[in-house]
Amino acid sequence: MTGLIADAWRRCRLYLTLIVVVGTVSACASSGGSIEDSVAPIAPTTEKYAAIVVDAKSGKMLYGANSNELRYPASLTKMMTLYMMFEAMDQGRVSRTDLIPISRNAAARPPSKLGLKAGQSIPVDTAIRVLVVKSANDVATAVAEFLGNGSEARFAEMMTAKARSLGMTRTTFKNASGLPDPGQVTTATDMARLSILLRRTFPHYYGYFGQTEVTVAGRTIKGHNKAMEMIPGADGLKTGYTRASGFNLATSVNRGGKSVVGVVMGENTAAIRNARMAALMSAYVRKAK
């Protein structure tokens, strides 16, 4: 009975969260926008550029440019892969110590990857850390097969269904990693919504997103999310890149009692992406409630 009550409370909490996040972000999001003077000097924007900054407490959009235009998520996809893992853990279907098998298909995924061989396995806790820090595509596929009854395609359908239930109306997933697929699309608005919901729904797991290194089999792997070092109060989330997407970044900042989430997509270099996010946060954190 206690478990049923706890499960009901979790569903109720998620429902209330969705009312706040989906309602306010959707109401404020813009399909277009201009870059204010404080942001423009970083670099000229590209055709792929899209960005949004949202007050994470109220859901109000503080800044938006092309925020509802379709873009490729690249490894921001792994935020949804992790959402699905956290949900499975909360539901008792998975534990941190469970071993995820590595299939031949998972081992064959292109970089970035951990380099696991078919027949090996990885603990759930380590897999989560590797997805955040290393953004390993082989591990993402292994997680997808683990949670999707052996099929990454099936897991991608589950991801898309979950996205719809969370109000991510313009997002479609075709894989768990963000590797190139013309059908795998999202928006800056949807990625901001997902970022906020990861913290609100899973505060007990959110600390994973702030990690900057992971040790696997005695080898320490350092991450490449330099925005974490550049932005005061940054506490995590995810980078992403493919040739089609450009350089993407989702960042959460908590500073002076204010909480904001930013998403930048389609930049030409990681350095520009990071600088753009730093400028956006500097300009808009103070405008949050």
Coordinates of C-alpha atoms in Angstrom, one line a residue:
M1 CA 0.0 0.0 0.0
T2 CA 2.9 2.4 0.9
G3 CA 4.4 1.8 -2.6
L4 CA 1.1 2.5 -4.3
I5 CA 0.7 5.8 -2.3
A6 CA 4.3 6.8 -3.2
D7 CA 3.7 6.0 -6.9
A8 CA 0.5 8.0 -6.9
W9 CA 2.2 10.9 -5.3
R10 CA 5.0 10.8 -7.9
R11 CA 2.3 10.9 -10.7
C12 CA 0.5 13.8 -9.0
R13 CA 3.8 15.7 -8.6
L14 CA 4.7 15.2 -12.3
Y15 CA 1.2 16.3 -13.3
L16 CA 1.4 19.5 -11.3
T17 CA 4.9 20.2 -12.7
L18 CA 3.7 19.8 -16.2
I19 CA 0.9 22.3 -15.7
V20 CA 3.4 24.9 -14.6
V21 CA 6.2 24.1 -17.1
V22 CA 4.2 23.3 -20.2
G23 CA 1.6 26.0 -19.7
T24 CA 4.0 28.9 -19.1
V25 CA 6.8 28.0 -21.4
S26 CA 4.4 27.3 -24.3
A27 CA 2.6 30.6 -23.7
C28 CA 5.8 32.6 -23.8
A29 CA 7.9 30.7 -26.4
S30 CA 8.4 32.5 -29.7
S31 CA 9.2 31.0 -33.1
G32 CA 11.4 34.0 -33.9
G33 CA 13.3 36.7 -32.1
S34 CA 16.3 39.0 -32.3
I35 CA 19.5 38.9 -30.3
E36 CA 19.9 41.8 -27.9
D37 CA 23.0 44.0 -27.9
S38 CA 24.4 42.2 -24.9
V39 CA 24.5 38.9 -26.8
A40 CA 25.2 39.9 -30.5
P41 CA 28.9 40.8 -30.1
I42 CA 29.9 37.1 -29.4
A43 CA 29.8 36.1 -33.1
P44 CA 27.4 36.3 -36.0
T45 CA 24.6 33.8 -35.8
T46 CA 24.3 31.0 -38.2
E47 CA 21.2 29.8 -40.1
K48 CA 21.0 26.9 -37.6
Y49 CA 21.0 29.2 -34.6
A50 CA 18.2 28.9 -32.1
A51 CA 18.2 29.7 -28.4
I52 CA 16.0 30.2 -25.4
V53 CA 16.4 31.3 -21.7
V54 CA 13.6 30.3 -19.3
D55 CA 13.0 31.3 -15.7
A56 CA 13.0 27.7 -14.3
K57 CA 10.7 28.7 -11.3
S58 CA 7.9 30.4 -13.3
G59 CA 8.5 29.0 -16.8
K60 CA 8.6 32.5 -18.2
M61 CA 10.7 32.9 -21.3
L62 CA 13.3 35.6 -20.8
Y63 CA 14.9 35.4 -24.2
G64 CA 14.1 33.5 -27.4
A65 CA 15.4 33.3 -31.0
N66 CA 14.0 30.8 -33.4
S67 CA 13.1 28.9 -30.3
N68 CA 10.2 26.9 -31.9
E69 CA 12.0 26.1 -35.1
L70 CA 13.0 22.5 -35.8
R71 CA 16.7 21.6 -35.1
Y72 CA 18.7 18.5 -34.7
P73 CA 19.3 17.7 -31.0
A74 CA 22.6 15.8 -31.4
S75 CA 23.6 14.5 -27.9
L76 CA 21.0 16.7 -26.1
T77 CA 19.0 13.5 -27.0
K78 CA 20.8 11.8 -24.1
M79 CA 18.9 14.0 -21.6
M80 CA 15.7 12.1 -22.6
T81 CA 17.5 8.8 -22.6
L82 CA 18.5 9.6 -19.0
Y83 CA 14.9 10.8 -18.2
M84 CA 13.7 7.3 -19.2
M85 CA 16.4 5.7 -17.1
F86 CA 15.5 7.8 -14.0
E87 CA 11.9 7.0 -14.4
A88 CA 12.6 3.3 -14.6
M89 CA 14.7 3.6 -11.4
D90 CA 12.0 5.5 -9.6
Q91 CA 9.4 2.8 -10.6
G92 CA 11.7 0.1 -9.2
R93 CA 12.2 -1.6 -12.6
V94 CA 15.9 -0.8 -12.5
S95 CA 18.5 -0.3 -9.8
R96 CA 21.9 1.5 -9.9
T97 CA 23.7 -1.8 -9.5
D98 CA 22.0 -3.6 -12.4
L99 CA 24.3 -4.6 -15.2
I100 CA 23.6 -3.4 -18.7
P101 CA 24.8 -5.8 -21.4
I102 CA 26.7 -4.5 -24.4
S103 CA 25.4 -6.0 -27.7
R104 CA 27.3 -6.2 -30.9
N105 CA 25.1 -3.4 -32.2
A106 CA 25.9 -1.2 -29.3
A107 CA 29.6 -1.9 -29.5
A108 CA 29.6 -0.9 -33.2
R109 CA 28.2 2.6 -32.6
P110 CA 30.6 5.4 -33.9
P111 CA 32.3 7.8 -31.5
S112 CA 32.1 9.4 -29.1
K113 CA 32.1 6.1 -27.4
L114 CA 33.5 4.3 -24.3
G115 CA 34.8 1.4 -26.4
L116 CA 33.1 -1.5 -24.7
K117 CA 33.2 -4.9 -26.5
A118 CA 30.2 -7.0 -27.3
G119 CA 29.5 -9.4 -24.3
Q120 CA 30.8 -6.9 -21.7
S121 CA 28.4 -5.1 -19.3
I122 CA 28.3 -1.8 -17.5
P123 CA 26.5 -0.9 -14.2
V124 CA 23.6 1.4 -14.4
D125 CA 25.3 4.0 -12.2
T126 CA 28.4 4.1 -14.3
A127 CA 26.4 4.2 -17.5
I128 CA 24.6 7.3 -16.3
R129 CA 27.8 9.0 -15.5
V130 CA 29.4 8.0 -18.8
L131 CA 26.4 9.4 -20.7
V132 CA 26.7 12.7 -19.0
V133 CA 30.5 13.1 -19.0
K134 CA 31.6 11.2 -22.1
S135 CA 28.4 11.3 -24.1
A136 CA 29.2 7.7 -25.2
N137 CA 27.1 6.5 -28.1
D138 CA 27.8 2.8 -27.5
V139 CA 26.5 3.2 -23.9
A140 CA 23.4 5.1 -25.1
T141 CA 22.5 2.3 -27.5
A142 CA 23.0 -0.3 -24.7
V143 CA 20.7 1.6 -22.4
A144 CA 18.1 1.8 -25.2
E145 CA 18.2 -1.9 -25.7
F146 CA 18.2 -2.5 -22.0
L147 CA 15.0 -0.4 -21.5
G148 CA 13.4 -1.1 -24.8
N149 CA 13.2 -4.9 -24.7
G150 CA 16.3 -5.3 -26.9
S151 CA 15.3 -2.7 -29.5
E152 CA 16.7 0.8 -29.8
A153 CA 14.0 1.6 -32.4
R154 CA 11.4 0.6 -29.9
F155 CA 13.0 2.7 -27.2
A156 CA 13.1 5.7 -29.5
E157 CA 9.3 5.3 -29.9
M158 CA 9.0 5.2 -26.1
M159 CA 11.1 8.4 -26.0
T160 CA 8.9 10.2 -28.5
A161 CA 5.8 9.1 -26.6
K162 CA 7.3 10.4 -23.4
A163 CA 8.2 13.6 -25.0
R164 CA 4.6 14.1 -26.1
S165 CA 3.3 13.4 -22.6
L166 CA 5.7 16.1 -21.3
G167 CA 4.5 18.7 -23.7
M168 CA 7.4 18.4 -26.1
T169 CA 5.2 18.7 -29.1
R170 CA 7.8 19.2 -31.8
T171 CA 10.3 16.6 -30.8
T172 CA 10.7 13.2 -32.4
F173 CA 13.4 10.6 -31.5
K174 CA 14.8 7.9 -33.8
N175 CA 17.7 6.8 -31.5
A176 CA 18.9 7.2 -28.0
S177 CA 22.3 8.9 -28.7
G178 CA 21.6 11.8 -31.0
L179 CA 23.6 10.3 -33.9
P180 CA 22.5 11.8 -37.2
D181 CA 19.0 10.9 -38.4
P182 CA 16.9 13.3 -40.5
G183 CA 13.8 12.3 -38.6
Q184 CA 15.3 13.1 -35.2
V185 CA 14.3 16.7 -34.5
T186 CA 13.5 19.0 -31.6
T187 CA 13.3 22.7 -30.7
A188 CA 15.1 24.9 -28.2
T189 CA 11.8 25.3 -26.4
D190 CA 11.3 21.5 -26.0
M191 CA 14.9 21.0 -24.8
A192 CA 14.4 23.8 -22.2
R193 CA 11.2 22.1 -21.0
L194 CA 13.0 18.8 -20.7
S195 CA 15.9 20.4 -18.8
I196 CA 13.5 21.9 -16.3
L197 CA 11.6 18.7 -15.9
L198 CA 14.7 16.7 -15.2
R199 CA 15.4 18.8 -12.2
R200 CA 11.8 19.0 -11.0
T201 CA 10.9 15.4 -11.5
F202 CA 14.2 13.8 -10.4
P203 CA 15.9 16.1 -7.9
H204 CA 17.5 13.0 -6.3
Y205 CA 19.3 12.1 -9.6
Y206 CA 19.9 15.6 -10.9
G207 CA 23.4 15.8 -9.4
Y208 CA 24.6 13.5 -12.1
F209 CA 24.4 16.4 -14.6
G210 CA 26.9 18.4 -12.7
Q211 CA 29.7 15.8 -12.9
T212 CA 32.7 16.7 -15.0
E213 CA 34.6 13.4 -14.9
V214 CA 34.0 9.7 -14.5
T215 CA 36.3 6.8 -13.7
V216 CA 35.8 3.5 -15.6
A217 CA 38.0 0.5 -15.0
G218 CA 40.7 2.7 -13.4
R219 CA 40.6 5.2 -16.2
T220 CA 39.5 8.8 -15.5
I221 CA 37.6 10.5 -18.3
K222 CA 37.1 14.2 -18.2
G223 CA 34.1 15.9 -19.8
H224 CA 34.1 18.8 -22.3
N225 CA 31.3 20.9 -21.0
K226 CA 33.4 24.0 -20.5
A227 CA 30.4 26.2 -19.8
M228 CA 30.3 24.6 -16.4
E229 CA 33.6 26.3 -15.6
M230 CA 32.7 29.6 -17.4
I231 CA 29.3 30.4 -15.9
P232 CA 28.9 31.2 -12.2
G233 CA 26.2 29.1 -10.7
A234 CA 26.1 26.6 -13.5
D235 CA 25.1 23.2 -12.2
G236 CA 24.9 21.0 -15.2
L237 CA 23.1 19.5 -18.2
K238 CA 24.5 18.6 -21.6
T239 CA 26.5 19.4 -24.7
G240 CA 25.9 18.1 -28.2
Y241 CA 27.4 18.2 -31.7
T242 CA 26.9 16.7 -35.1
R243 CA 27.8 18.3 -38.5
A244 CA 24.1 18.7 -39.2
S245 CA 23.2 20.2 -35.9
G246 CA 26.1 22.4 -35.1
F247 CA 27.2 22.9 -31.5
N248 CA 24.4 22.6 -29.0
L249 CA 24.2 23.2 -25.2
A250 CA 21.7 23.1 -22.5
T251 CA 22.7 24.7 -19.2
S252 CA 21.1 25.2 -15.8
V253 CA 22.2 28.1 -13.6
N254 CA 21.2 28.7 -9.9
R255 CA 22.6 32.0 -8.6
G256 CA 21.4 34.4 -6.0
G257 CA 18.2 32.5 -5.4
K258 CA 17.3 32.6 -9.1
S259 CA 17.1 29.6 -11.3
V260 CA 17.3 29.7 -15.1
V261 CA 17.7 27.2 -18.0
G262 CA 19.3 28.1 -21.3
V263 CA 19.5 26.2 -24.6
V264 CA 21.8 27.3 -27.5
M265 CA 21.7 25.4 -30.7
G266 CA 23.5 25.5 -34.1
E267 CA 26.7 27.4 -33.3
N268 CA 29.8 27.0 -35.5
T269 CA 32.2 26.1 -32.7
A270 CA 32.1 24.9 -29.1
A271 CA 33.9 28.1 -28.1
I272 CA 31.2 30.3 -29.6
R273 CA 28.5 28.1 -28.2
N274 CA 29.9 28.4 -24.7
A275 CA 30.5 32.1 -24.9
R276 CA 27.0 32.7 -26.2
M277 CA 25.6 30.8 -23.3
A278 CA 27.7 32.7 -20.8
A279 CA 26.6 36.0 -22.3
L280 CA 22.9 34.9 -22.3
M281 CA 23.1 33.9 -18.6
S282 CA 24.9 37.0 -17.6
A283 CA 22.2 39.1 -19.3
Y284 CA 19.1 37.2 -18.2
V285 CA 19.7 35.5 -14.8
R286 CA 19.1 38.9 -13.1
K287 CA 15.8 39.1 -14.9
A288 CA 14.5 35.9 -13.3
K289 CA 12.2 36.0 -10.3

